[in-house]
PDB file of C-alpha atoms in Angstrom:
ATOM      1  CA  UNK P1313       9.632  -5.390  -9.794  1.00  0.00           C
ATOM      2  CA  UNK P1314       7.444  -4.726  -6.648  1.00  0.00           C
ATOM      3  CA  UNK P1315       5.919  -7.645  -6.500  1.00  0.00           C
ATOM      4  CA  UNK P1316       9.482  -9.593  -6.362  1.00  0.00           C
ATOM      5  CA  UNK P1317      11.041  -6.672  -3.799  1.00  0.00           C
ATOM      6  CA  UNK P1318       8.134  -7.058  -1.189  1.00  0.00           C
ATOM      7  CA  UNK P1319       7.967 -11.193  -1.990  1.00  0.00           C
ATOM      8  CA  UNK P1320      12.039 -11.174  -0.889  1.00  0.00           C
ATOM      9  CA  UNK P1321      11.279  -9.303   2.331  1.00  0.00           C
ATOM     10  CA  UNK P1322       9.823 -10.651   5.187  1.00  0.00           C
ATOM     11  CA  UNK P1323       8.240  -7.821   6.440  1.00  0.00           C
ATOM     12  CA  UNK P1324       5.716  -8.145   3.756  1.00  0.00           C
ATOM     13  CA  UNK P1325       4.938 -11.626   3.856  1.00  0.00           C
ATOM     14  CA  UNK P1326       1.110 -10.856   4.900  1.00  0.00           C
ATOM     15  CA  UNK P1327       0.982  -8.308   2.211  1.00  0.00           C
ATOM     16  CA  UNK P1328       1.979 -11.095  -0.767  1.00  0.00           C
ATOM     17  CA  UNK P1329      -0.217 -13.120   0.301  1.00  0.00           C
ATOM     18  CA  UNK P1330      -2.601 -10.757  -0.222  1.00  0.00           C
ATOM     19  CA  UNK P1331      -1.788  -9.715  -3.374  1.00  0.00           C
ATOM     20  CA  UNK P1332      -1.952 -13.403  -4.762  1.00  0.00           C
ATOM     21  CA  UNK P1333      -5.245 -14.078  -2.921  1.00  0.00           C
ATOM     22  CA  UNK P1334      -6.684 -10.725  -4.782  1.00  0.00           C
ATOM     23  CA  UNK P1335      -5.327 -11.998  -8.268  1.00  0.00           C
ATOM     24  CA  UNK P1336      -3.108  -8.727  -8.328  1.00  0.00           C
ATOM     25  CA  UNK P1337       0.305 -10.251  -8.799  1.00  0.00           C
ATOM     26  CA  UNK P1338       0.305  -9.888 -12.323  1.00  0.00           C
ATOM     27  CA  UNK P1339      -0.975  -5.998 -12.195  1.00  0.00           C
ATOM     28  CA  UNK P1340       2.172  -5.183  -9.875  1.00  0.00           C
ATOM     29  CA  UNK P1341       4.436  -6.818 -11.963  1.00  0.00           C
ATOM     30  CA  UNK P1342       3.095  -4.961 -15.292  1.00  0.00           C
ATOM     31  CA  UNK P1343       5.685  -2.294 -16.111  1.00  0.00           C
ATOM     32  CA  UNK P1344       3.430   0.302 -14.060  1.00  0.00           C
ATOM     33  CA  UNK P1345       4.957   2.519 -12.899  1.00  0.00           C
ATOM     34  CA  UNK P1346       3.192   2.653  -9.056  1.00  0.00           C
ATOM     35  CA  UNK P1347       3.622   3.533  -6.121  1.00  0.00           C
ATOM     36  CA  UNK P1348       2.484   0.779  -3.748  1.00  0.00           C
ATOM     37  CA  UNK P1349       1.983   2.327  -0.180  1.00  0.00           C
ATOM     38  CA  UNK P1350       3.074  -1.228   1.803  1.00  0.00           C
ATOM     39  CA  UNK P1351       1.508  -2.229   5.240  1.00  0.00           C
ATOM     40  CA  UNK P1352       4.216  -4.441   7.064  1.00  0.00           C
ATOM     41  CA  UNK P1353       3.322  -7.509   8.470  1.00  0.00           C
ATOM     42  CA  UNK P1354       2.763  -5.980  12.334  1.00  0.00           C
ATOM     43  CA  UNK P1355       0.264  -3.429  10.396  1.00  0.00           C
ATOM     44  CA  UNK P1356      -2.110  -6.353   8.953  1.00  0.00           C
ATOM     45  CA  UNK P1357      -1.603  -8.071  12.701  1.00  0.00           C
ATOM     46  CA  UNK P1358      -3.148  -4.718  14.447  1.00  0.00           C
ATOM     47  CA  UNK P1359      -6.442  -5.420  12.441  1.00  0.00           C
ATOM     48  CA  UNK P1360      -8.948  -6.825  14.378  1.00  0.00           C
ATOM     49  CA  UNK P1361      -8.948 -10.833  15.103  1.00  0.00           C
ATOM     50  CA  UNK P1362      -9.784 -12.650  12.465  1.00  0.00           C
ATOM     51  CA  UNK P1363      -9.960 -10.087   9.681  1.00  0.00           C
ATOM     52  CA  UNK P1364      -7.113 -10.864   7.277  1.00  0.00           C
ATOM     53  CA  UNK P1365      -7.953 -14.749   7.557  1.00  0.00           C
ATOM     54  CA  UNK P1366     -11.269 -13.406   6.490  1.00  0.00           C
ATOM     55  CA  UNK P1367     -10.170 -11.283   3.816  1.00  0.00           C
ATOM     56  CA  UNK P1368      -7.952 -13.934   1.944  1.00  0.00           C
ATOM     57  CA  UNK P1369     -10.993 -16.415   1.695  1.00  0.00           C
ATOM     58  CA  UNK P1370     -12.054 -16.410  -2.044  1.00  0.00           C
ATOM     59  CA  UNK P1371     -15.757 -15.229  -1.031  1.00  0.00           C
ATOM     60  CA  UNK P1372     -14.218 -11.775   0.216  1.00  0.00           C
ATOM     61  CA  UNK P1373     -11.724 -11.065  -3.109  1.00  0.00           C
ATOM     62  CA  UNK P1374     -13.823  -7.876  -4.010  1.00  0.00           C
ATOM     63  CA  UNK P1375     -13.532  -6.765  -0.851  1.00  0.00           C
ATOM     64  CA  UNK P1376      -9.624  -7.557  -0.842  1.00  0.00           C
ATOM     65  CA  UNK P1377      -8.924  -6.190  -3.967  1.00  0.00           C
ATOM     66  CA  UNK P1378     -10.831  -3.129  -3.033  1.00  0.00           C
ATOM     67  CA  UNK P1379      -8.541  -2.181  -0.087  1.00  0.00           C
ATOM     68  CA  UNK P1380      -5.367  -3.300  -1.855  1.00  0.00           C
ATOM     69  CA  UNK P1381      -5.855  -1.180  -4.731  1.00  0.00           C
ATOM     70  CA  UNK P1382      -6.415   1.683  -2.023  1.00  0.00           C
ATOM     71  CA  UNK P1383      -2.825   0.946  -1.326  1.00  0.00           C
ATOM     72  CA  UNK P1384      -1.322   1.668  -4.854  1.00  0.00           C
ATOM     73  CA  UNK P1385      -1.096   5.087  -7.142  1.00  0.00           C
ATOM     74  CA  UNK P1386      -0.401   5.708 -10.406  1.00  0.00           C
ATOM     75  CA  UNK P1387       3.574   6.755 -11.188  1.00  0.00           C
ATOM     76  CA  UNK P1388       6.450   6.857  -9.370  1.00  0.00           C
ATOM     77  CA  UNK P1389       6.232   9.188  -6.224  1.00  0.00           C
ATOM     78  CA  UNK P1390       9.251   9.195  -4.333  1.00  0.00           C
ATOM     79  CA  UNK P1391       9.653  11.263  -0.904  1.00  0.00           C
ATOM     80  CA  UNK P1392      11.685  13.734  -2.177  1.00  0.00           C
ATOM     81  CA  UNK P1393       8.939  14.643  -4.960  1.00  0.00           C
ATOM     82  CA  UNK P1394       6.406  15.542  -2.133  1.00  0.00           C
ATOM     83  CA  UNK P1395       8.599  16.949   0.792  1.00  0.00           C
ATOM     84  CA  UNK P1396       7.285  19.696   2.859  1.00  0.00           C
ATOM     85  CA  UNK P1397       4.020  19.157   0.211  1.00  0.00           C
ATOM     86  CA  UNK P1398      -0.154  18.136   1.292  1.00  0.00           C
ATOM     87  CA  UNK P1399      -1.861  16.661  -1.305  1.00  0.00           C
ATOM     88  CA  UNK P1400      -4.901  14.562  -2.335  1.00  0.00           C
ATOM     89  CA  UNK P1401      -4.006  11.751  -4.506  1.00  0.00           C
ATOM     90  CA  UNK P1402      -6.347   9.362  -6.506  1.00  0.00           C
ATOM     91  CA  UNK P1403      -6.003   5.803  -5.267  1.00  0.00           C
ATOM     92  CA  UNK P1404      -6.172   2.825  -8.505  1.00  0.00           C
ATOM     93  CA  UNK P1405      -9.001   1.956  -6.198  1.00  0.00           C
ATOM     94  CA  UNK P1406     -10.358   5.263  -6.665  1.00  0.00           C
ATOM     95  CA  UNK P1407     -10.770   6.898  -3.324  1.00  0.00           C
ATOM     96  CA  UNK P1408      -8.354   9.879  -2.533  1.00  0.00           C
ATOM     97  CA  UNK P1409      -5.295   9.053  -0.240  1.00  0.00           C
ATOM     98  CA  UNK P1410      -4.569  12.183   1.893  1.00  0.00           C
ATOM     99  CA  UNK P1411      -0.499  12.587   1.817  1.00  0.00           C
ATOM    100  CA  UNK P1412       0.880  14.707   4.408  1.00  0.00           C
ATOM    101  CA  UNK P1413       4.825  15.056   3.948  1.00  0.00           C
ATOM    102  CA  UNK P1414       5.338  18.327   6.059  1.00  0.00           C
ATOM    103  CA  UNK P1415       7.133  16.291   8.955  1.00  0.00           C
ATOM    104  CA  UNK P1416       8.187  12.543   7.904  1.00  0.00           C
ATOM    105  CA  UNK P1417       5.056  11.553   5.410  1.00  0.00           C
ATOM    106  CA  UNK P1418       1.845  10.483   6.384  1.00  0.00           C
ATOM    107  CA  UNK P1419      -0.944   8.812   4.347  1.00  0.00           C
ATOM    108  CA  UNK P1420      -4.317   8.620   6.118  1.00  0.00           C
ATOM    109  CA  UNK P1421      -3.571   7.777   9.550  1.00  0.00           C
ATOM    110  CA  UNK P1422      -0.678   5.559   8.229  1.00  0.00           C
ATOM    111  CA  UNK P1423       2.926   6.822   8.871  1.00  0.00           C
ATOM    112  CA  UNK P1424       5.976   5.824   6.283  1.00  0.00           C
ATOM    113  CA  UNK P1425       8.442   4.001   8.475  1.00  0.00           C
ATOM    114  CA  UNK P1426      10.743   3.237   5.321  1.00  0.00           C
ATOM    115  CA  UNK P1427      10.546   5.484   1.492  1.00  0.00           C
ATOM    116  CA  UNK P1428      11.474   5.316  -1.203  1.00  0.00           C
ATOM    117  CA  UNK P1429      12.613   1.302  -2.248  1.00  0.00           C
ATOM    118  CA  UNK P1430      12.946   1.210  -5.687  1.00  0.00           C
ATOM    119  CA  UNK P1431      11.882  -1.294  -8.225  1.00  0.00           C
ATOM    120  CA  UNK P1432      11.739  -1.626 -12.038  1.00  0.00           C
ATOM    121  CA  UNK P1433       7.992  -0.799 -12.060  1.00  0.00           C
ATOM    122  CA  UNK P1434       7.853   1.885  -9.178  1.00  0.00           C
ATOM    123  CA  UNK P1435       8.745   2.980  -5.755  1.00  0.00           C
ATOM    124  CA  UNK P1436       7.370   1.547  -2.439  1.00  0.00           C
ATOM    125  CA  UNK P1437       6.834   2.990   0.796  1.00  0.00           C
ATOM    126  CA  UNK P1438       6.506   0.853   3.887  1.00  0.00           C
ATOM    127  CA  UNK P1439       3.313   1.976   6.007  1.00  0.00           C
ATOM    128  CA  UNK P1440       2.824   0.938   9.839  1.00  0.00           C
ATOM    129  CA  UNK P1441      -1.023   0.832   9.606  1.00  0.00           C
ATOM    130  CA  UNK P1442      -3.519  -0.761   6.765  1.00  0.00           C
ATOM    131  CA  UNK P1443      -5.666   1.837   4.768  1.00  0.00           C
ATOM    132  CA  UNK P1444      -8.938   0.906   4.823  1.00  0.00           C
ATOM    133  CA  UNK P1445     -11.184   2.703   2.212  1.00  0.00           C
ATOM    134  CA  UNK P1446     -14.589   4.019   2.832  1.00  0.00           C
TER     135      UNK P1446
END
């Protein structure tokens, strides 16, 4: 499932941490499906100093689970479902994601270094930036 796919990678080491300090393990291993748009570990380290150390204390978990759930959408998207496509897309967290697959895919100011890994429960897509909701 997603949750065991981004725990086996190193790349998203930051990001599983995350998602057990927000109590959202169990969500992303629920039979779904999502899409989980996946900041790699250099993409939390570009935040400013300090801020995911602040994030995974327990006092901040709204605020955690908040931008994590920016991160995810309902189904299974893959790239080839929204090549050459725009489109606004409804967040779990609620906030639209703006998707711009007209040359490589886009989401916010994020860029998809690497589509499309498959998992039991849904597809994610490894992002170079975190999405911060407004």
């Amino acid at each position: 499932d997603i949750v065991d796919i981004a725990a086996s990678n190193d790349t998203f080491s930051t990001l599983v941490a995350a998602v057990g300090a927000a109590g959202l393990a169990g969500t992303l291993k629920s039979d779904g499906p999502f899409t989980v748009f996946a900041p790699t570990n250099e993409a939390f380290a570009a935040l400013p100093a300090g801020t995911v150390e602040s994030l995974l204390e327990p006092a901040n978990k709204d605020q955690l689970v908040k931008i994590l759930t920016y991160h995810v959408i309902p189904g299974a998207v893959t790239s080839d479902q929204i090549a050459g496509k725009r489109l606004d897309v409804a967040s779990v967290q609620g906030q639209n994601l703006h998707i711009n697959a007209t040359n490589g895919v886009r989401v916010n100011n994020a860029r998809v270094i690497k589509a499309d890994v498959i998992a039991s429960n849904g597809v994610i897509h490894a992002i170079d930036k975190v999405l911060l909701p407004k």
